[in-house]
Amino acid sequence: MSETAEPWWKGALLYHVYVRSFFDSDGDGHGDLPGVAAKLDYIRSLGVDGVWLSPIHPSPNRDWGYDIADFEGVQADYGTPEDFQALLEAAHARGLKVVLDEVLSHTSDEHAWFVESLTGGKDGPKADWYVWADPQPDGTAPNNWLSVFGGPAWAYQPARRQHYHHKFLRQQPKLNWRSDAAREAALSVLDFWLAKGVDGFRLDVAGTYLHDAGLTPNPPVPMDERRGLHWSHAGNLQRHLHDSNLPENVEVLGVIRRRVDAFPGRFVFGEFSEEEERCGAYLSPAEGLHSGYTFVMLLARKLQAGFVTGHYETLARFPDHWPTISFSNHDVPRTVSRFGGKDASPELARMLFALLVSLKGTTLIYQGEELGLPQASLTRDQLRDPVGDLYWPYDGGRDGCRTPMPWTEGPQMGFTTGDPWLPLAAEHAGLSVAAQDADPDSALAFSRAMIALRQATPALRLGDIGFLEAREPVVAFTRRHGGETILCVFNFGTEPQVFADPALATAELLPLRTGEADLRGGSLGLSPHAAAFLRLG
């Protein structure tokens, strides 16, 4: 297939906007859709292909928008349906795609569907739209399923004398995709927004649509297999084989993708956080969703070669799958802090951004990643995230990566004229868009140049990936497309390194790099946290 025949999303770069923390247009302390529209020229200046917006629908904000009360509305905090339409048209006028975040596996307990399922009784028209089950004779939960956010994944409702299932918060009841009517209602959400002109969807927890109808208990993770990640949350101590991640989930993914394909040129990709192979994360675009990403790279905390090579070894077993690649988002600590800790450096931030943009796949860039922003430190009284509150002080939750975007220097960093919903990060002083825009040596300048290289180089956008033999802490791989081959070399270490390969003897060292790179014959010297790119003959 020629390059021009590839769908727009293949090799695209999407900028992830966490709307509440992006830009506040009206001074009420939180970001909004007119605020996103006001910053479209900035987003366009990065060279990306489009934006992925965090959920924009009405929500009680128990889980900050991921508990949706009306799939066809717009959160009043963010604006009006007219504001969204204006944003969509303004983005399209700038050549930017707009992808919405849809949460179709569960709803808010304030959604009209759930209220009717609860109050209409066991024989009501929406009785089976959610996952209901009788309590055990002693009143305890129907089985051992555990919630991601702590405790049993069941909540008792005396109005029905039953428990309902919730994989996340108690206020996020699980929609029953085994009900034909409920499934059609969820799918119709996609139709509604596609008809308005959106370019696609990111599907939250895309492995969780189906549950085991027999409510089979989940098995424990064997004691000798348990690692720190398992002990970090009680729910991780069992394998989630029956509450979600069923093999039949792959059939649902195909149904969703065909629904989206009814609108030509649209894109749908999913988030898969558990049992990825089992539930369809690595399907081809013809079998499941167009693409998907897992938490393998998002959860990595040690900057070792296996962080990259291990994931691509998995992907190599699914050659027809097109991956989405993400290092950072609204759920995990910011990339440079995750790998660098308190000693995270600008050089490390640039190297990690170069790596992100160089890897094969459709790329997600979380807001502020282009600035090299570190994680913010918050006190308990400043937290808004229920996960942070639950696990304090062991885990500060997700608010440290959700603090407002720093647009300018100064007390409010250009984010708002009011009191921000989360504190502005002291760690972001000196790293604002305004400060970096004026500095040709800034992380922002490098990020723009790195994206421009990707967009101008078919091998980096669409090419296959192949890893070369390299000694830790060096990672080297080629991207090949047509007659073009680009060699990408990274020094993950804090000391200078030398990478040797016969192909270097005739290679051309490209001018864009981070750190220092010295090509001499068949060897390449790299300074700490350097990234270099070479064109092979």
Short mmCIF file of C-alpha atoms in Angstrom, two decimals, residues 64-331:
data_model
loop_
_atom_site.label_atom_id
_atom_site.label_comp_id
_atom_site.label_asym_id
_atom_site.label_seq_id
_atom_site.Cartn_x
_atom_site.Cartn_y
_atom_site.Cartn_z
CA TRP A 64 -13.54 13.80 37.25
CA GLY A 65 -15.50 13.19 34.07
CA TYR A 66 -15.06 9.44 33.80
CA ASP A 67 -18.44 9.02 35.52
CA ILE A 68 -20.79 10.23 32.80
CA ALA A 69 -24.37 11.31 33.51
CA ASP A 70 -25.38 12.18 29.92
CA PHE A 71 -23.50 10.88 26.89
CA GLU A 72 -25.08 13.39 24.50
CA GLY A 73 -24.48 16.53 26.54
CA VAL A 74 -21.59 18.86 27.35
CA GLN A 75 -20.41 19.47 30.92
CA ALA A 76 -21.68 22.90 31.96
CA ASP A 77 -18.28 23.68 33.52
CA TYR A 78 -16.78 23.29 30.07
CA GLY A 79 -19.33 25.24 28.06
CA THR A 80 -22.25 24.47 25.79
CA PRO A 81 -22.89 22.17 22.82
CA GLU A 82 -22.43 25.27 20.69
CA ASP A 83 -19.00 25.80 22.24
CA PHE A 84 -18.03 22.26 21.31
CA GLN A 85 -19.25 22.70 17.74
CA ALA A 86 -17.27 25.93 17.45
CA LEU A 87 -14.17 24.15 18.76
CA LEU A 88 -14.65 21.30 16.30
CA GLU A 89 -14.99 23.67 13.36
CA ALA A 90 -12.03 25.77 14.46
CA ALA A 91 -9.85 22.68 14.80
CA HIS A 92 -10.87 21.39 11.39
CA ALA A 93 -10.15 24.81 9.87
CA ARG A 94 -6.58 24.39 11.14
CA GLY A 95 -6.25 20.87 9.78
CA LEU A 96 -6.54 19.28 13.24
CA LYS A 97 -8.58 16.17 13.94
CA VAL A 98 -10.71 15.96 17.11
CA VAL A 99 -10.98 12.67 19.01
CA LEU A 100 -13.36 12.31 21.96
CA ASP A 101 -12.86 10.19 25.06
CA GLU A 102 -15.85 7.86 25.51
CA VAL A 103 -16.53 5.75 28.60
CA LEU A 104 -19.04 3.16 27.40
CA SER A 105 -18.31 0.40 29.90
CA HIS A 106 -19.95 2.20 32.81
CA THR A 107 -21.92 5.34 33.66
CA SER A 108 -22.45 7.63 36.62
CA ASP A 109 -25.00 6.46 39.18
CA GLU A 110 -26.77 9.74 38.34
CA HIS A 111 -27.30 8.73 34.70
CA ALA A 112 -31.00 8.40 33.83
CA TRP A 113 -30.39 4.86 32.62
CA PHE A 114 -29.14 3.73 36.01
CA VAL A 115 -31.83 5.60 37.94
CA GLU A 116 -34.48 3.78 35.91
CA SER A 117 -32.68 0.44 36.26
CA LEU A 118 -32.64 0.95 40.02
CA THR A 119 -36.14 2.33 40.58
CA GLY A 120 -38.00 0.44 37.87
CA GLY A 121 -37.64 -2.88 39.66
CA LYS A 122 -36.45 -6.25 38.48
CA ASP A 123 -39.07 -6.32 35.72
CA GLY A 124 -38.66 -2.73 34.55
CA PRO A 125 -37.70 -1.77 30.96
CA LYS A 126 -34.07 -1.13 31.93
CA ALA A 127 -33.82 -3.76 34.66
CA ASP A 128 -30.99 -5.59 32.89
CA TRP A 129 -29.10 -2.54 31.61
CA TYR A 130 -26.65 -2.87 34.52
CA VAL A 131 -25.04 -5.86 36.21
CA TRP A 132 -27.27 -6.78 39.17
CA ALA A 133 -26.92 -9.83 41.41
CA ASP A 134 -28.42 -11.13 44.63
CA PRO A 135 -26.36 -10.89 47.81
CA GLN A 136 -24.98 -13.94 49.54
CA PRO A 137 -27.32 -15.29 52.26
CA ASP A 138 -25.25 -13.42 54.85
CA GLY A 139 -25.59 -10.14 52.94
CA THR A 140 -22.06 -10.04 51.57
CA ALA A 141 -21.18 -9.36 47.94
CA PRO A 142 -22.19 -11.89 45.27
CA ASN A 143 -18.57 -12.96 44.67
CA ASN A 144 -14.95 -11.96 45.26
CA TRP A 145 -14.55 -9.41 42.47
CA LEU A 146 -12.53 -6.42 43.66
CA SER A 147 -12.73 -2.83 42.49
CA VAL A 148 -9.77 -1.05 40.91
CA PHE A 149 -10.34 1.77 43.39
CA GLY A 150 -10.45 -0.39 46.51
CA GLY A 151 -12.82 -2.85 48.20
CA PRO A 152 -15.49 -5.16 46.77
CA ALA A 153 -16.66 -4.36 43.23
CA TRP A 154 -20.28 -4.52 44.39
CA ALA A 155 -22.65 -2.08 46.09
CA TYR A 156 -25.94 -3.06 47.73
CA GLN A 157 -29.15 -1.21 46.82
CA PRO A 158 -32.17 -1.90 49.06
CA ALA A 159 -34.53 -0.58 46.38
CA ARG A 160 -33.84 -3.77 44.41
CA ARG A 161 -32.54 -5.91 47.27
CA GLN A 162 -29.55 -6.59 45.03
CA HIS A 163 -25.97 -5.56 44.52
CA TYR A 164 -24.80 -3.81 41.36
CA HIS A 165 -21.31 -4.31 39.96
CA HIS A 166 -18.83 -1.43 39.69
CA LYS A 167 -15.29 -2.09 38.51
CA PHE A 168 -14.22 1.37 39.64
CA LEU A 169 -15.95 3.70 42.12
CA ARG A 170 -19.27 2.80 43.72
CA GLN A 171 -20.69 5.77 41.81
CA GLN A 172 -19.70 4.15 38.47
CA PRO A 173 -22.13 1.23 37.91
CA LYS A 174 -21.16 -1.23 35.19
CA LEU A 175 -23.28 -1.09 32.04
CA ASN A 176 -24.44 -4.56 30.98
CA TRP A 177 -23.26 -5.10 27.41
CA ARG A 178 -24.96 -8.52 27.47
CA SER A 179 -28.28 -6.66 27.28
CA ASP A 180 -29.07 -6.00 23.62
CA ALA A 181 -30.87 -2.77 24.45
CA ALA A 182 -28.08 -1.45 26.67
CA ARG A 183 -25.44 -2.32 24.09
CA GLU A 184 -27.37 -0.55 21.34
CA ALA A 185 -27.78 2.52 23.54
CA ALA A 186 -24.01 2.62 24.11
CA LEU A 187 -23.25 2.18 20.42
CA SER A 188 -25.71 4.94 19.56
CA VAL A 189 -23.51 7.34 21.54
CA LEU A 190 -20.84 6.86 18.88
CA ASP A 191 -23.34 7.53 16.11
CA PHE A 192 -24.47 10.74 17.80
CA TRP A 193 -20.99 12.28 17.94
CA LEU A 194 -19.82 10.93 14.60
CA ALA A 195 -22.81 12.62 12.97
CA LYS A 196 -21.63 15.88 14.50
CA GLY A 197 -18.29 15.49 12.74
CA VAL A 198 -15.87 14.20 15.35
CA ASP A 199 -12.95 12.28 13.89
CA GLY A 200 -12.92 9.37 16.28
CA PHE A 201 -12.78 8.08 19.81
CA ARG A 202 -10.44 6.94 22.52
CA LEU A 203 -12.31 4.22 24.41
CA ASP A 204 -11.72 4.10 28.14
CA VAL A 205 -11.00 0.63 29.64
CA ALA A 206 -11.79 -1.12 26.36
CA GLY A 207 -11.25 -4.58 27.82
CA THR A 208 -14.14 -4.30 30.27
CA TYR A 209 -17.29 -4.41 28.16
CA LEU A 210 -18.26 -7.98 29.03
CA HIS A 211 -18.49 -9.75 32.38
CA ASP A 212 -18.87 -13.44 33.07
CA ALA A 213 -22.63 -14.06 33.23
CA GLY A 214 -22.11 -16.85 35.76
CA LEU A 215 -20.24 -14.47 38.10
CA THR A 216 -17.34 -16.90 38.40
CA PRO A 217 -14.90 -15.72 41.11
CA ASN A 218 -11.58 -14.31 39.98
CA PRO A 219 -8.52 -16.45 40.80
CA PRO A 220 -5.76 -15.02 43.00
CA VAL A 221 -2.36 -14.11 41.63
CA PRO A 222 -0.14 -16.94 42.89
CA MET A 223 1.87 -15.84 45.91
CA ASP A 224 5.22 -16.57 44.27
CA GLU A 225 4.30 -14.40 41.27
CA ARG A 226 3.37 -11.31 43.26
CA ARG A 227 5.52 -8.23 42.76
CA GLY A 228 5.33 -4.66 43.99
CA LEU A 229 2.71 -3.73 41.40
CA HIS A 230 0.42 -6.49 42.67
CA TRP A 231 0.69 -5.30 46.27
CA SER A 232 0.15 -1.66 45.29
CA HIS A 233 -3.65 -2.14 45.14
CA ALA A 234 -5.72 -4.95 46.64
CA GLY A 235 -7.51 -5.43 43.33
CA ASN A 236 -4.19 -6.34 41.72
CA LEU A 237 -3.94 -9.43 43.94
CA GLN A 238 -6.44 -11.27 41.76
CA ARG A 239 -6.42 -11.93 38.03
CA HIS A 240 -9.32 -10.14 36.42
CA LEU A 241 -10.47 -12.97 34.21
CA HIS A 242 -14.22 -12.93 34.91
CA ASP A 243 -15.27 -9.42 35.89
CA SER A 244 -13.72 -8.15 32.63
CA ASN A 245 -11.11 -9.01 29.97
CA LEU A 246 -13.09 -11.96 28.60
CA PRO A 247 -11.99 -13.51 25.29
CA GLU A 248 -15.45 -12.66 23.90
CA ASN A 249 -14.57 -8.99 24.35
CA VAL A 250 -12.82 -9.16 20.99
CA GLU A 251 -16.18 -9.61 19.28
CA VAL A 252 -17.49 -6.42 20.89
CA LEU A 253 -14.42 -4.50 19.71
CA GLY A 254 -15.17 -5.59 16.15
CA VAL A 255 -18.77 -4.41 16.49
CA ILE A 256 -17.59 -1.01 17.72
CA ARG A 257 -15.04 -0.60 14.95
CA ARG A 258 -17.60 -1.47 12.27
CA ARG A 259 -19.96 1.08 13.78
CA VAL A 260 -17.27 3.73 13.48
CA ASP A 261 -16.31 2.56 9.99
CA ALA A 262 -19.84 3.43 8.85
CA PHE A 263 -18.54 7.00 8.91
CA PRO A 264 -15.57 7.01 6.49
CA GLY A 265 -12.20 8.30 7.64
CA ARG A 266 -12.82 8.00 11.37
CA PHE A 267 -10.56 6.41 14.00
CA VAL A 268 -11.25 4.41 17.14
CA PHE A 269 -8.58 3.17 19.55
CA GLY A 270 -8.76 1.69 23.01
CA GLU A 271 -7.10 1.66 26.42
CA PHE A 272 -6.26 -1.81 27.74
CA SER A 273 -5.03 -2.01 31.32
CA GLU A 274 -5.30 -5.73 32.18
CA GLU A 275 -4.94 -9.12 30.46
CA GLU A 276 -4.19 -7.35 27.19
CA GLU A 277 -3.77 -10.33 24.92
CA ARG A 278 -6.86 -12.05 26.27
CA CYS A 279 -9.28 -9.19 25.68
CA GLY A 280 -8.22 -7.96 22.24
CA ALA A 281 -5.60 -5.25 22.70
CA TYR A 282 -3.43 -6.54 19.84
CA LEU A 283 -5.99 -7.28 17.15
CA SER A 284 -5.56 -6.10 13.57
CA PRO A 285 -7.56 -3.04 12.47
CA ALA A 286 -9.86 -5.37 10.50
CA GLU A 287 -10.62 -7.61 13.50
CA GLY A 288 -10.94 -5.25 16.47
CA LEU A 289 -10.40 -1.55 16.99
CA HIS A 290 -8.13 0.34 14.63
CA SER A 291 -5.48 0.54 17.34
CA GLY A 292 -4.90 0.29 21.06
CA TYR A 293 -2.45 1.02 23.85
CA THR A 294 -1.65 -0.79 27.06
CA PHE A 295 -0.22 0.26 30.42
CA VAL A 296 3.03 -1.63 29.88
CA MET A 297 4.99 1.51 28.99
CA LEU A 298 2.89 3.79 31.19
CA LEU A 299 3.67 1.80 34.33
CA ALA A 300 7.41 1.35 33.68
CA ARG A 301 9.57 3.17 36.23
CA LYS A 302 13.10 1.93 35.47
CA LEU A 303 14.81 3.40 32.45
CA GLN A 304 16.17 0.17 31.05
CA ALA A 305 16.29 -1.14 27.51
CA GLY A 306 13.54 -3.65 28.28
CA PHE A 307 11.11 -0.78 28.80
CA VAL A 308 11.12 -0.47 25.00
CA THR A 309 12.41 -3.78 23.64
CA GLY A 310 10.13 -5.91 25.80
CA HIS A 311 6.98 -4.19 24.60
CA TYR A 312 8.01 -4.43 20.95
CA GLU A 313 8.85 -8.10 21.39
CA THR A 314 5.22 -8.55 22.40
CA LEU A 315 4.01 -6.45 19.48
CA ALA A 316 6.14 -8.49 17.07
CA ARG A 317 3.91 -11.49 17.80
CA PHE A 318 0.99 -9.52 16.34
CA PRO A 319 2.35 -8.18 13.05
CA ASP A 320 -1.05 -7.04 11.76
CA HIS A 321 -1.73 -4.88 14.83
CA TRP A 322 -1.00 -1.14 14.60
CA PRO A 323 -0.05 0.13 18.08
CA THR A 324 -0.72 3.39 19.81
CA ILE A 325 2.26 4.53 21.89
CA SER A 326 1.97 6.54 25.06
CA PHE A 327 4.43 7.31 27.87
CA SER A 328 2.24 9.71 29.85
CA ASN A 329 -1.38 10.68 30.48
CA HIS A 330 -3.82 11.89 33.11
CA ASP A 331 -3.54 8.63 35.10
#
